[in-house]
């Protein structure tokens, strides 16, 4: 049987989480079909059809799908569900919002946030904020799964030659009216896929002081992250949050500044390749997982770091 | 309007969870248990809606073993009116939980259901969405602001890209983010009062819901541990290490 992947996109660009999810699907079978629901998505659909492993793209172009309302997406997936053994979506707020609706209507227990695939019915997923890994085997014949994007590489954007099929389906009016969306605009790399992340915590003490973080991020071409404490305090907006209830990041370099290292924060960054911690409290738990630790007042260390980085002229852009 | 709030008893968020040596699960003996943190936000939000005169009764629902009554009592001490415990083994999957909640909704007829967005033990993030689909009520997940005017609610949702606002009609179901509000502490008089508030106890069987698990946990293991690295003396040494040892900048 084939595998269905639900594409995440914003009608213009395809989110990299879609590429990670297609890769996860390729470990389950060779017939991979991608469902694209959106408005004015001819280009998006065509682009996905050329991705590695994709054998078919199914799309519906309708204003009803412009804002990814879960109630509108669910009936489309259900109408197609019969022919697939597995239905996969990324474990992003998009996938988390939609997939449990599909699972319950199919009377299937969803497997959330998988990080590894053992076989077609056995998966590994983190529980307790990643303090334990569960190997789970489902008894359901149809599998509804969300995939942790950072645990699977992206597929190549070329090499596939999937067919593209437009379908139509009448969807009943949902009880949800979209009002608006407030997205943080930034020229920096996207937090969840950046090669370098510089994160600030409560130690920054104010939104104003986060400039010290952005200055370093600019010099390293890094994304900016934050602990929950920093977001709760209003230093930066919610989309910067790294951790159990925020984003999971796996950069080559993660620099944690003024972050003590609560288990909930570690859940979102402890798989990073190299971790640097800068904290004035030498007892801070973040030092236990850091490859390089510096006990220092961040208000002295960050300007010094900025100067040192200026001295290096070979920073990758 | 009645508000139904679901609460889950979980290992306290401050506890360092330990995996059992035999791989059968995590250590729960003599471990502090508490209400799932975002469920506290759900209880708090219900209290604020009631205090604003927009609801007249708050019902707390928990599903699990006998001891979940303690978690219900915590919510009653915060100010909720009465509790319902549906007895079942303590690892009921979200699929079965959503079926149980739907059954309770049939009898209680609330206008609003509030849940935490995710339980910090199994991190599934499914129950509100499943319940919404079963009931055919609109869902407002990951809510960080809920404004109710008459029959209409405007909900601000925390999404990966930032914030999104949607409008839904009552009845609806919201899953609450930790930033929705600051949960209150129960006062001593309220803790005493809560002891007299009623908790209705039923079993999942009585509701006719099959709670047998669909997912088998073959093994629970420790994640790979990181070695503690080195402490550097100053920023200059740090940059040298990152450049020439780790080669990441």
Coordinates of N, CA, C and O in Angstrom, one line a residue, chain A residues 8 15 67 70-71 74 92-93 96-97 100-101 103-105 107-112 122 125-140 175-184 195-196 220 228 231-232 238-239 241 244-245 247 252-253 263-264 270-276 278 287-295 301 304-305 308-309 312 314, chain B residues 11 13-17 19 26 28 93 95 98-99 117-127 129-134 137-142 154 157-169 177-179 213-224 226-236 238-249:
Chain A
X8 N 3.1 20.6 4.4 CA 3.0 21.9 5.1 C 3.6 23.0 4.2 O 4.7 22.9 3.8
X15 N 7.3 24.3 3.4 CA 8.1 24.3 4.6 C 9.0 23.1 4.6 O 8.7 22.0 4.1
X67 N -5.9 29.0 4.9 CA -5.3 29.2 6.2 C -5.2 28.0 7.0 O -5.1 28.0 8.3
X70 N -7.9 23.2 10.4 CA -7.9 21.8 10.6 C -9.2 21.1 10.3 O -9.3 20.0 9.7
X71 N -10.3 21.8 10.6 CA -11.7 21.3 10.3 C -11.9 21.1 8.8 O -12.8 20.3 8.4
X74 N -9.3 18.0 7.5 CA -9.6 16.6 8.0 C -10.5 15.8 7.0 O -10.1 14.7 6.7
X92 N 4.6 19.6 13.6 CA 4.6 21.1 13.8 C 3.2 21.5 14.3 O 2.3 20.7 14.4
X93 N 3.0 22.8 14.6 CA 1.7 23.2 15.0 C 0.7 22.8 14.0 O -0.5 22.6 14.3
X96 N 0.2 18.9 14.2 CA -0.4 18.6 15.5 C -1.9 19.0 15.5 O -2.7 18.4 16.2
X97 N -2.2 20.0 14.8 CA -3.6 20.5 14.8 C -4.5 19.6 14.0 O -5.7 19.5 14.4
X100 N -4.7 14.5 14.8 CA -5.5 13.7 15.8 C -7.0 13.7 15.4 O -7.7 12.7 15.7
X101 N -7.5 14.7 14.6 CA -8.8 14.6 14.1 C -9.0 13.5 13.1 O -10.0 12.8 13.1
X103 N -7.1 10.8 13.0 CA -6.9 9.5 13.7 C -8.2 9.1 14.4 O -8.6 7.9 14.3
X104 N -8.9 10.0 15.1 CA -10.0 9.6 15.9 C -11.2 9.2 14.9 O -11.9 8.3 15.2
X105 N -11.3 9.9 13.8 CA -12.3 9.5 12.9 C -12.1 8.2 12.2 O -13.0 7.5 11.8
X107 N -10.7 5.9 14.0 CA -10.6 5.0 15.2 C -9.2 4.4 15.3 O -9.1 3.2 15.5
X108 N -8.2 5.3 15.2 CA -6.8 4.8 15.3 C -6.1 5.7 16.4 O -6.4 6.8 16.5
X109 N -5.2 5.0 17.1 CA -4.4 5.8 18.1 C -3.2 6.4 17.3 O -2.4 5.7 16.7
X110 N -3.2 7.7 17.3 CA -2.1 8.4 16.6 C -0.8 8.2 17.4 O -0.7 8.2 18.6
X111 N 0.3 8.1 16.6 CA 1.6 8.0 17.1 C 2.3 9.4 16.9 O 2.5 9.7 15.7
X112 N 2.5 10.1 17.9 CA 3.0 11.5 17.8 C 4.5 11.6 17.8 O 5.1 10.9 18.6
X122 N 6.4 -0.2 14.1 CA 7.1 0.1 15.4 C 8.0 1.3 15.2 O 8.7 1.5 14.2
X125 N 9.6 7.2 19.9 CA 9.2 8.6 20.2 C 9.6 9.0 21.6 O 9.7 8.2 22.5
X126 N 10.0 10.3 21.7 CA 10.4 10.8 23.0 C 9.2 11.0 23.9 O 8.1 11.4 23.4
X127 N 9.3 10.7 25.2 CA 8.3 11.0 26.2 C 8.9 11.7 27.4 O 10.2 11.8 27.4
X128 N 8.1 12.3 28.3 CA 8.7 13.0 29.4 C 9.8 14.0 29.0 O 10.9 14.0 29.4
X129 N 9.4 14.9 28.0 CA 10.3 15.9 27.6 C 11.6 15.4 27.1 O 12.7 16.0 27.2
X130 N 11.6 14.2 26.5 CA 12.8 13.6 26.0 C 13.7 12.9 27.0 O 14.8 12.5 26.7
X131 N 13.2 12.8 28.2 CA 14.0 12.1 29.3 C 13.9 10.6 29.2 O 14.5 9.9 29.9
X132 N 13.0 10.2 28.3 CA 12.9 8.7 28.0 C 12.5 8.6 26.5 O 11.9 9.5 26.0
X133 N 12.9 7.5 26.0 CA 12.5 7.2 24.6 C 11.7 5.9 24.6 O 12.0 4.9 25.2
X134 N 10.5 6.0 24.0 CA 9.6 4.8 24.0 C 9.6 4.2 22.7 O 9.5 4.8 21.6
X135 N 9.8 2.9 22.7 CA 9.7 2.1 21.4 C 8.2 1.6 21.4 O 7.9 0.8 22.3
X136 N 7.4 2.0 20.5 CA 6.0 1.7 20.5 C 5.6 0.9 19.3 O 6.1 1.2 18.2
X137 N 4.7 0.0 19.5 CA 4.2 -0.8 18.4 C 2.7 -0.7 18.3 O 2.0 -0.9 19.3
X138 N 2.2 -0.3 17.2 CA 0.7 -0.1 17.1 C 0.0 -1.3 16.6 O 0.5 -2.1 15.7
X139 N -1.2 -1.5 17.1 CA -2.0 -2.7 16.7 C -3.0 -2.2 15.6 O -3.7 -3.0 15.0
X140 N -3.1 -0.9 15.4 CA -4.0 -0.4 14.3 C -3.4 -0.8 12.9 O -2.2 -0.7 12.7
X175 N -17.0 25.6 11.7 CA -17.4 26.6 12.6 C -16.2 27.5 13.0 O -16.3 28.2 14.0
X176 N -15.2 27.5 12.2 CA -14.0 28.3 12.5 C -13.8 29.4 11.5 O -13.8 29.2 10.3
X177 N -13.7 30.7 12.0 CA -13.5 31.8 11.1 C -12.1 32.3 11.3 O -11.8 32.7 12.5
X178 N -11.2 32.3 10.3 CA -9.9 32.8 10.4 C -9.9 34.3 10.5 O -10.6 35.0 9.7
X179 N -9.2 34.9 11.4 CA -9.2 36.4 11.5 C -7.9 36.9 10.9 O -7.9 37.6 9.9
X180 N -6.8 36.6 11.6 CA -5.5 37.1 11.0 C -4.3 36.3 11.6 O -4.5 35.5 12.6
X181 N -3.2 36.6 11.1 CA -2.0 35.9 11.6 C -0.9 36.9 11.7 O -0.7 37.8 10.9
X182 N -0.2 36.8 12.8 CA 0.9 37.8 13.1 C 2.2 37.0 13.0 O 2.5 36.2 14.0
X183 N 3.0 37.1 11.9 CA 4.2 36.3 11.8 C 5.4 37.2 12.0 O 5.4 38.4 11.6
X184 N 6.4 36.7 12.8 CA 7.6 37.5 12.9 C 8.3 37.5 11.6 O 8.6 36.5 11.1
X195 N 21.7 26.5 11.0 CA 22.9 25.8 11.4 C 23.4 26.3 12.7 O 24.1 25.5 13.4
X196 N 23.2 27.5 13.0 CA 23.6 28.0 14.3 C 22.4 28.7 15.0 O 21.7 29.5 14.3
X220 N 27.0 35.6 13.2 CA 27.2 34.2 12.9 C 26.2 33.7 11.9 O 26.1 32.5 11.6
X228 N 11.6 29.5 27.7 CA 10.2 29.9 28.0 C 10.2 31.1 28.9 O 9.3 32.0 28.7
X231 N 10.4 34.2 27.0 CA 9.1 34.5 26.2 C 8.0 34.9 27.2 O 7.3 35.9 26.9
X232 N 7.9 34.2 28.3 CA 6.9 34.6 29.3 C 7.1 36.1 29.7 O 6.1 36.8 30.0
X238 N 6.5 34.3 21.0 CA 6.4 32.9 21.3 C 7.1 32.0 20.3 O 7.5 30.9 20.6
X239 N 7.2 32.5 19.0 CA 7.8 31.7 18.0 C 9.3 31.5 18.1 O 9.9 30.7 17.4
X241 N 10.5 30.4 21.0 CA 10.7 29.5 22.2 C 11.2 28.1 21.8 O 10.7 27.4 20.9
X244 N 10.2 21.9 25.3 CA 9.2 20.9 25.3 C 7.9 21.3 24.6 O 7.3 20.6 23.9
X245 N 7.5 22.6 25.0 CA 6.2 23.1 24.4 C 6.5 24.1 23.3 O 5.6 24.8 22.8
X247 N 9.8 24.9 20.1 CA 10.4 24.2 19.0 C 11.5 23.3 19.4 O 12.2 23.6 20.4
X252 N 24.1 22.8 14.3 CA 25.5 22.4 14.5 C 26.1 23.1 15.8 O 26.9 22.5 16.5
X253 N 25.6 24.3 16.0 CA 26.1 25.0 17.2 C 24.9 25.7 17.9 O 24.1 26.5 17.2
X263 N 14.8 21.2 32.5 CA 14.6 20.0 31.6 C 13.7 20.4 30.4 O 13.9 19.8 29.4
X264 N 12.7 21.3 30.7 CA 11.8 21.6 29.6 C 12.5 22.3 28.4 O 12.2 22.2 27.3
X270 N 18.9 19.6 23.3 CA 20.0 18.8 23.7 C 20.6 17.9 22.7 O 21.6 17.3 22.9
X271 N 19.9 17.8 21.5 CA 20.5 17.0 20.4 C 21.4 17.8 19.5 O 22.0 17.3 18.6
X272 N 21.6 19.1 19.9 CA 22.5 19.9 19.1 C 23.9 19.4 19.0 O 24.3 18.7 20.0
X273 N 24.6 19.6 17.9 CA 25.9 19.0 17.8 C 26.9 19.6 18.8 O 27.5 18.8 19.6
X274 N 27.0 20.9 18.8 CA 27.9 21.5 19.8 C 27.0 22.5 20.6 O 26.3 23.3 20.1
X275 N 27.2 22.4 22.0 CA 26.4 23.3 22.8 C 27.4 24.2 23.6 O 28.3 23.7 24.2
X276 N 27.1 25.5 23.6 CA 27.9 26.4 24.3 C 27.0 27.0 25.4 O 25.9 27.4 25.1
X278 N 26.8 30.1 28.3 CA 27.4 31.3 29.0 C 26.4 31.6 30.1 O 25.2 31.9 29.8
X287 N 25.3 23.7 32.2 CA 26.7 23.4 32.0 C 27.0 21.8 32.0 O 28.0 21.4 31.4
X288 N 26.0 21.1 32.5 CA 26.2 19.6 32.5 C 26.1 19.0 31.1 O 26.5 17.9 30.9
X289 N 25.4 19.7 30.2 CA 25.3 19.2 28.8 C 26.1 20.0 27.8 O 26.0 19.7 26.6
X290 N 26.8 21.1 28.3 CA 27.5 21.9 27.3 C 28.8 21.4 27.0 O 29.5 20.8 27.8
X291 N 29.2 21.5 25.7 CA 30.5 21.1 25.3 C 31.6 22.1 25.7 O 32.7 21.8 26.1
X292 N 31.1 23.4 25.7 CA 32.0 24.5 26.1 C 31.2 25.4 27.1 O 30.1 25.9 26.7
X293 N 31.7 25.5 28.3 CA 31.0 26.4 29.2 C 31.8 27.6 29.6 O 33.1 27.5 29.7
X294 N 31.2 28.7 29.8 CA 31.9 29.9 30.2 C 31.1 30.5 31.4 O 30.0 30.9 31.2
X295 N 31.7 30.6 32.5 CA 31.1 31.2 33.7 C 31.4 32.7 33.6 O 32.6 33.1 33.8
X301 N 30.4 39.3 28.6 CA 30.8 38.3 27.7 C 30.3 38.5 26.3 O 31.0 38.3 25.3
X304 N 32.2 41.2 24.4 CA 33.6 40.6 24.1 C 33.5 39.6 23.0 O 34.4 39.6 22.1
X305 N 32.4 38.8 23.0 CA 32.3 37.8 21.9 C 32.1 38.5 20.6 O 32.7 38.0 19.6
X308 N 35.5 39.5 19.4 CA 36.2 38.4 18.9 C 35.8 37.9 17.6 O 36.6 37.5 16.7
X309 N 34.5 37.9 17.4 CA 33.9 37.4 16.1 C 34.3 38.4 15.0 O 34.6 37.9 13.8
X312 N 37.6 37.4 13.5 CA 37.6 36.3 12.6 C 37.0 36.7 11.3 O 35.9 37.3 11.3
X314 N 36.6 34.7 8.6 CA 36.3 33.6 7.8 C 35.0 33.0 8.2 O 34.7 31.8 7.9
Chain B
X11 N 3.6 13.0 36.7 CA 4.8 13.3 37.5 C 5.1 14.8 37.5 O 5.1 15.4 36.4
X13 N 6.5 18.5 37.3 CA 7.4 18.9 36.2 C 8.8 19.2 36.7 O 9.7 19.3 35.9
X14 N 9.0 19.3 38.0 CA 10.3 19.5 38.5 C 11.1 18.3 38.8 O 12.3 18.3 39.1
X15 N 10.4 17.1 38.7 CA 11.1 15.8 39.0 C 11.9 15.4 37.8 O 11.5 15.4 36.6
X16 N 13.1 15.0 38.0 CA 14.0 14.4 37.0 C 13.5 13.0 36.8 O 13.7 12.1 37.7
X17 N 12.9 12.7 35.7 CA 12.3 11.4 35.4 C 13.4 10.3 35.3 O 14.4 10.5 34.5
X19 N 14.3 6.4 34.1 CA 13.8 5.2 33.4 C 14.2 4.0 34.2 O 15.2 3.8 34.8
X26 N 8.9 4.2 33.4 CA 9.6 5.2 34.3 C 9.2 5.0 35.7 O 8.1 4.5 36.0
X28 N 7.7 5.5 39.1 CA 6.6 6.4 39.6 C 6.5 6.2 41.1 O 5.7 6.9 41.7
X93 N -5.0 5.9 26.6 CA -4.5 6.7 25.5 C -5.5 7.8 25.1 O -6.7 7.7 25.3
X95 N -6.9 8.6 22.4 CA -8.1 8.1 21.7 C -9.3 7.8 22.6 O -10.4 8.2 22.4
X98 N -10.6 10.8 24.6 CA -11.5 11.7 23.9 C -12.9 11.1 23.8 O -13.9 11.8 23.8
X99 N -13.0 9.7 23.7 CA -14.3 9.1 23.7 C -15.0 9.2 25.1 O -16.2 9.5 25.1
X117 N -2.9 21.9 26.5 CA -2.6 21.5 25.1 C -1.8 20.2 25.0 O -1.8 19.7 23.9
X118 N -1.2 19.8 26.1 CA -0.3 18.6 26.0 C 0.0 18.1 27.4 O 0.1 19.0 28.3
X119 N 0.0 16.8 27.6 CA 0.4 16.3 28.9 C 1.9 16.1 28.9 O 2.5 15.6 27.9
X120 N 2.5 16.5 30.0 CA 4.0 16.5 30.0 C 4.6 15.1 30.3 O 5.8 15.0 30.3
X121 N 3.7 14.1 30.4 CA 4.3 12.8 30.5 C 4.4 12.1 29.1 O 5.5 11.8 28.7
X122 N 3.3 11.9 28.4 CA 3.4 11.2 27.1 C 3.6 12.2 25.9 O 3.8 11.8 24.8
X123 N 3.5 13.5 26.2 CA 3.7 14.5 25.2 C 3.0 14.3 23.8 O 3.5 14.5 22.8
X124 N 1.7 13.8 23.9 CA 1.0 13.4 22.7 C 0.4 14.6 21.9 O 0.4 14.6 20.7
X125 N -0.2 15.5 22.7 CA -0.8 16.6 22.1 C -1.9 16.2 21.1 O -1.9 16.5 19.9
X126 N -2.9 15.4 21.6 CA -4.0 14.9 20.7 C -5.4 15.1 21.2 O -6.3 15.2 20.4
X127 N -5.6 15.1 22.6 CA -6.9 14.9 23.1 C -7.9 15.9 22.7 O -9.1 15.6 22.3
X129 N -8.0 17.9 20.1 CA -8.3 17.8 18.7 C -9.2 16.6 18.4 O -10.2 16.7 17.6
X130 N -8.9 15.5 19.1 CA -9.8 14.3 18.9 C -11.2 14.6 19.4 O -12.2 14.2 18.7
X131 N -11.3 15.2 20.6 CA -12.6 15.4 21.1 C -13.4 16.4 20.2 O -14.6 16.2 20.0
X132 N -12.7 17.4 19.7 CA -13.4 18.3 18.8 C -14.0 17.6 17.6 O -15.1 17.8 17.2
X133 N -13.2 16.7 17.0 CA -13.6 15.9 15.9 C -14.8 15.0 16.2 O -15.8 14.9 15.4
X134 N -14.7 14.4 17.4 CA -15.8 13.5 17.8 C -17.1 14.2 18.0 O -18.2 13.8 17.6
X137 N -17.5 19.9 17.4 CA -17.4 21.3 17.9 C -16.1 21.9 17.3 O -15.1 21.2 17.1
X138 N -16.1 23.2 17.1 CA -14.8 23.8 16.6 C -13.7 23.7 17.7 O -14.0 23.6 18.9
X139 N -12.5 23.6 17.2 CA -11.3 23.5 18.1 C -10.5 24.8 18.0 O -10.4 25.4 16.9
X140 N -10.0 25.2 19.2 CA -9.1 26.4 19.2 C -7.9 25.9 20.0 O -7.9 26.0 21.3
X141 N -6.9 25.4 19.3 CA -5.8 24.7 20.0 C -4.7 25.7 20.3 O -4.6 26.8 19.7
X142 N -3.9 25.4 21.3 CA -2.7 26.2 21.7 C -3.1 27.6 22.0 O -2.4 28.6 21.6
X154 N -13.2 34.9 20.5 CA -12.0 35.1 19.7 C -10.8 34.5 20.4 O -10.6 34.8 21.6
X157 N -4.1 31.9 19.0 CA -3.4 30.7 19.0 C -1.9 30.8 18.8 O -1.5 31.6 18.0
X158 N -1.1 30.1 19.6 CA 0.4 30.2 19.4 C 0.7 29.1 18.4 O 0.6 27.9 18.6
X159 N 1.2 29.6 17.2 CA 1.7 28.6 16.2 C 3.1 28.8 15.9 O 3.7 29.8 16.4
X160 N 3.7 27.9 15.1 CA 5.2 28.0 14.9 C 5.6 29.3 14.3 O 6.7 29.8 14.5
X161 N 4.7 29.9 13.5 CA 5.1 31.1 12.8 C 4.9 32.4 13.6 O 5.4 33.5 13.2
X162 N 4.1 32.3 14.7 CA 3.8 33.4 15.5 C 2.5 33.3 16.2 O 2.3 32.3 16.9
X163 N 1.6 34.2 15.9 CA 0.3 34.1 16.5 C -0.8 34.2 15.5 O -0.7 34.8 14.4
X164 N -1.9 33.5 15.7 CA -3.0 33.4 14.8 C -4.3 33.7 15.6 O -4.4 33.2 16.7
X165 N -5.3 34.4 15.0 CA -6.5 34.6 15.7 C -7.7 34.0 14.9 O -7.7 34.1 13.7
X166 N -8.5 33.3 15.6 CA -9.7 32.7 15.0 C -11.0 33.1 15.8 O -10.9 33.4 17.0
X167 N -12.1 33.0 15.1 CA -13.4 33.2 15.8 C -14.2 31.9 15.8 O -14.2 31.3 14.7
X168 N -14.7 31.5 16.9 CA -15.5 30.3 16.9 C -16.8 30.6 17.7 O -16.8 31.5 18.6
X169 N -17.8 29.8 17.4 CA -19.1 29.9 18.2 C -19.1 28.9 19.3 O -18.5 27.8 19.3
X177 N -2.4 26.9 26.3 CA -1.0 27.1 26.3 C -0.6 27.6 27.7 O -1.4 28.2 28.4
X178 N 0.6 27.4 28.1 CA 1.1 27.9 29.4 C 1.0 29.4 29.5 O 1.0 30.0 30.6
X179 N 1.0 30.1 28.4 CA 1.0 31.6 28.4 C -0.4 32.1 28.5 O -0.6 33.4 28.5
X213 N -5.5 -0.5 25.4 CA -4.5 0.3 24.5 C -4.4 -0.3 23.1 O -4.5 -1.5 22.9
X214 N -4.1 0.6 22.2 CA -3.8 0.2 20.8 C -2.3 0.2 20.6 O -1.9 -0.4 19.7
X215 N -1.7 0.9 21.5 CA -0.2 1.0 21.3 C 0.5 0.2 22.4 O 0.2 0.4 23.6
X216 N 1.4 -0.7 22.0 CA 2.1 -1.4 22.9 C 3.5 -0.8 23.2 O 4.2 -0.5 22.2
X217 N 3.9 -0.6 24.4 CA 5.2 0.0 24.7 C 6.2 -1.2 24.8 O 6.2 -1.9 25.8
X218 N 7.0 -1.4 23.8 CA 7.9 -2.5 23.8 C 9.1 -2.3 24.8 O 9.6 -3.2 25.4
X219 N 9.5 -1.0 24.9 CA 10.7 -0.7 25.6 C 10.7 0.8 25.9 O 10.4 1.6 25.1
X220 N 11.1 1.1 27.2 CA 11.3 2.5 27.5 C 12.8 2.6 27.8 O 13.3 1.9 28.7
X221 N 13.5 3.5 27.1 CA 15.0 3.5 27.3 C 15.4 4.9 27.6 O 14.8 5.9 27.4
X222 N 16.7 5.0 28.2 CA 17.3 6.3 28.5 C 17.8 6.9 27.1 O 18.3 6.2 26.3
X223 N 17.6 8.2 27.0 CA 18.2 8.8 25.8 C 19.7 8.8 25.9 O 20.2 8.7 27.0
X224 N 20.4 8.9 24.8 CA 21.9 9.0 24.9 C 22.2 10.2 25.8 O 21.6 11.3 25.6
X226 N 24.8 13.2 27.2 CA 25.9 14.0 26.7 C 27.0 14.0 27.8 O 26.7 14.1 28.9
X227 N 28.2 14.0 27.3 CA 29.3 14.2 28.2 C 29.4 15.6 28.6 O 29.2 16.5 27.7
X228 N 29.7 15.9 29.9 CA 30.0 17.3 30.2 C 31.3 17.7 29.6 O 32.2 16.9 29.6
X229 N 31.3 18.8 29.0 CA 32.4 19.3 28.2 C 33.4 20.0 29.1 O 33.6 19.7 30.2
X230 N 34.1 21.0 28.5 CA 35.1 21.7 29.2 C 34.7 23.1 29.5 O 33.8 23.7 28.8
X231 N 35.2 23.7 30.6 CA 35.0 25.1 30.9 C 36.1 25.9 30.3 O 37.3 25.5 30.4
X232 N 35.8 27.0 29.6 CA 36.8 27.8 29.1 C 37.0 29.0 30.0 O 36.1 29.4 30.7
X233 N 38.2 29.7 29.9 CA 38.5 30.7 30.8 C 37.9 32.1 30.4 O 37.5 32.9 31.2
X234 N 37.8 32.3 29.1 CA 37.3 33.6 28.6 C 36.7 33.4 27.2 O 36.8 32.4 26.6
X235 N 36.2 34.5 26.7 CA 35.6 34.6 25.4 C 36.6 34.2 24.3 O 36.2 33.5 23.3
X236 N 37.8 34.7 24.4 CA 38.8 34.5 23.3 C 39.1 33.0 23.2 O 39.1 32.5 22.1
X238 N 37.0 30.6 24.0 CA 35.8 30.0 23.5 C 35.8 30.1 22.0 O 35.5 29.1 21.3
X239 N 36.1 31.3 21.4 CA 36.0 31.4 20.0 C 37.1 30.6 19.3 O 36.9 30.0 18.3
X240 N 38.3 30.5 19.9 CA 39.4 29.6 19.4 C 38.9 28.2 19.3 O 39.1 27.5 18.3
X241 N 38.2 27.7 20.4 CA 37.7 26.3 20.5 C 36.7 26.1 19.4 O 36.7 25.0 18.7
X242 N 35.8 27.0 19.2 CA 34.7 26.8 18.3 C 35.3 26.8 16.8 O 34.8 26.1 16.0
X243 N 36.3 27.6 16.7 CA 36.9 27.8 15.3 C 37.8 26.6 15.0 O 37.6 26.0 13.9
X244 N 38.7 26.2 15.9 CA 39.7 25.2 15.5 C 39.5 23.8 16.1 O 40.0 22.9 15.5
X245 N 38.7 23.7 17.1 CA 38.5 22.4 17.7 C 37.2 21.8 17.2 O 37.1 20.8 16.6
X246 N 36.1 22.5 17.4 CA 34.7 22.1 17.0 C 34.5 22.4 15.5 O 33.7 21.7 14.9
X247 N 35.2 23.4 15.0 CA 35.1 23.8 13.6 C 33.6 24.1 13.2 O 33.1 23.6 12.2
X248 N 32.9 24.8 14.1 CA 31.5 25.1 13.8 C 31.3 26.6 13.4 O 30.2 27.0 13.0
X249 N 32.3 27.4 13.6 CA 32.2 28.8 13.1 C 33.3 29.2 12.1 O 34.3 28.4 12.0

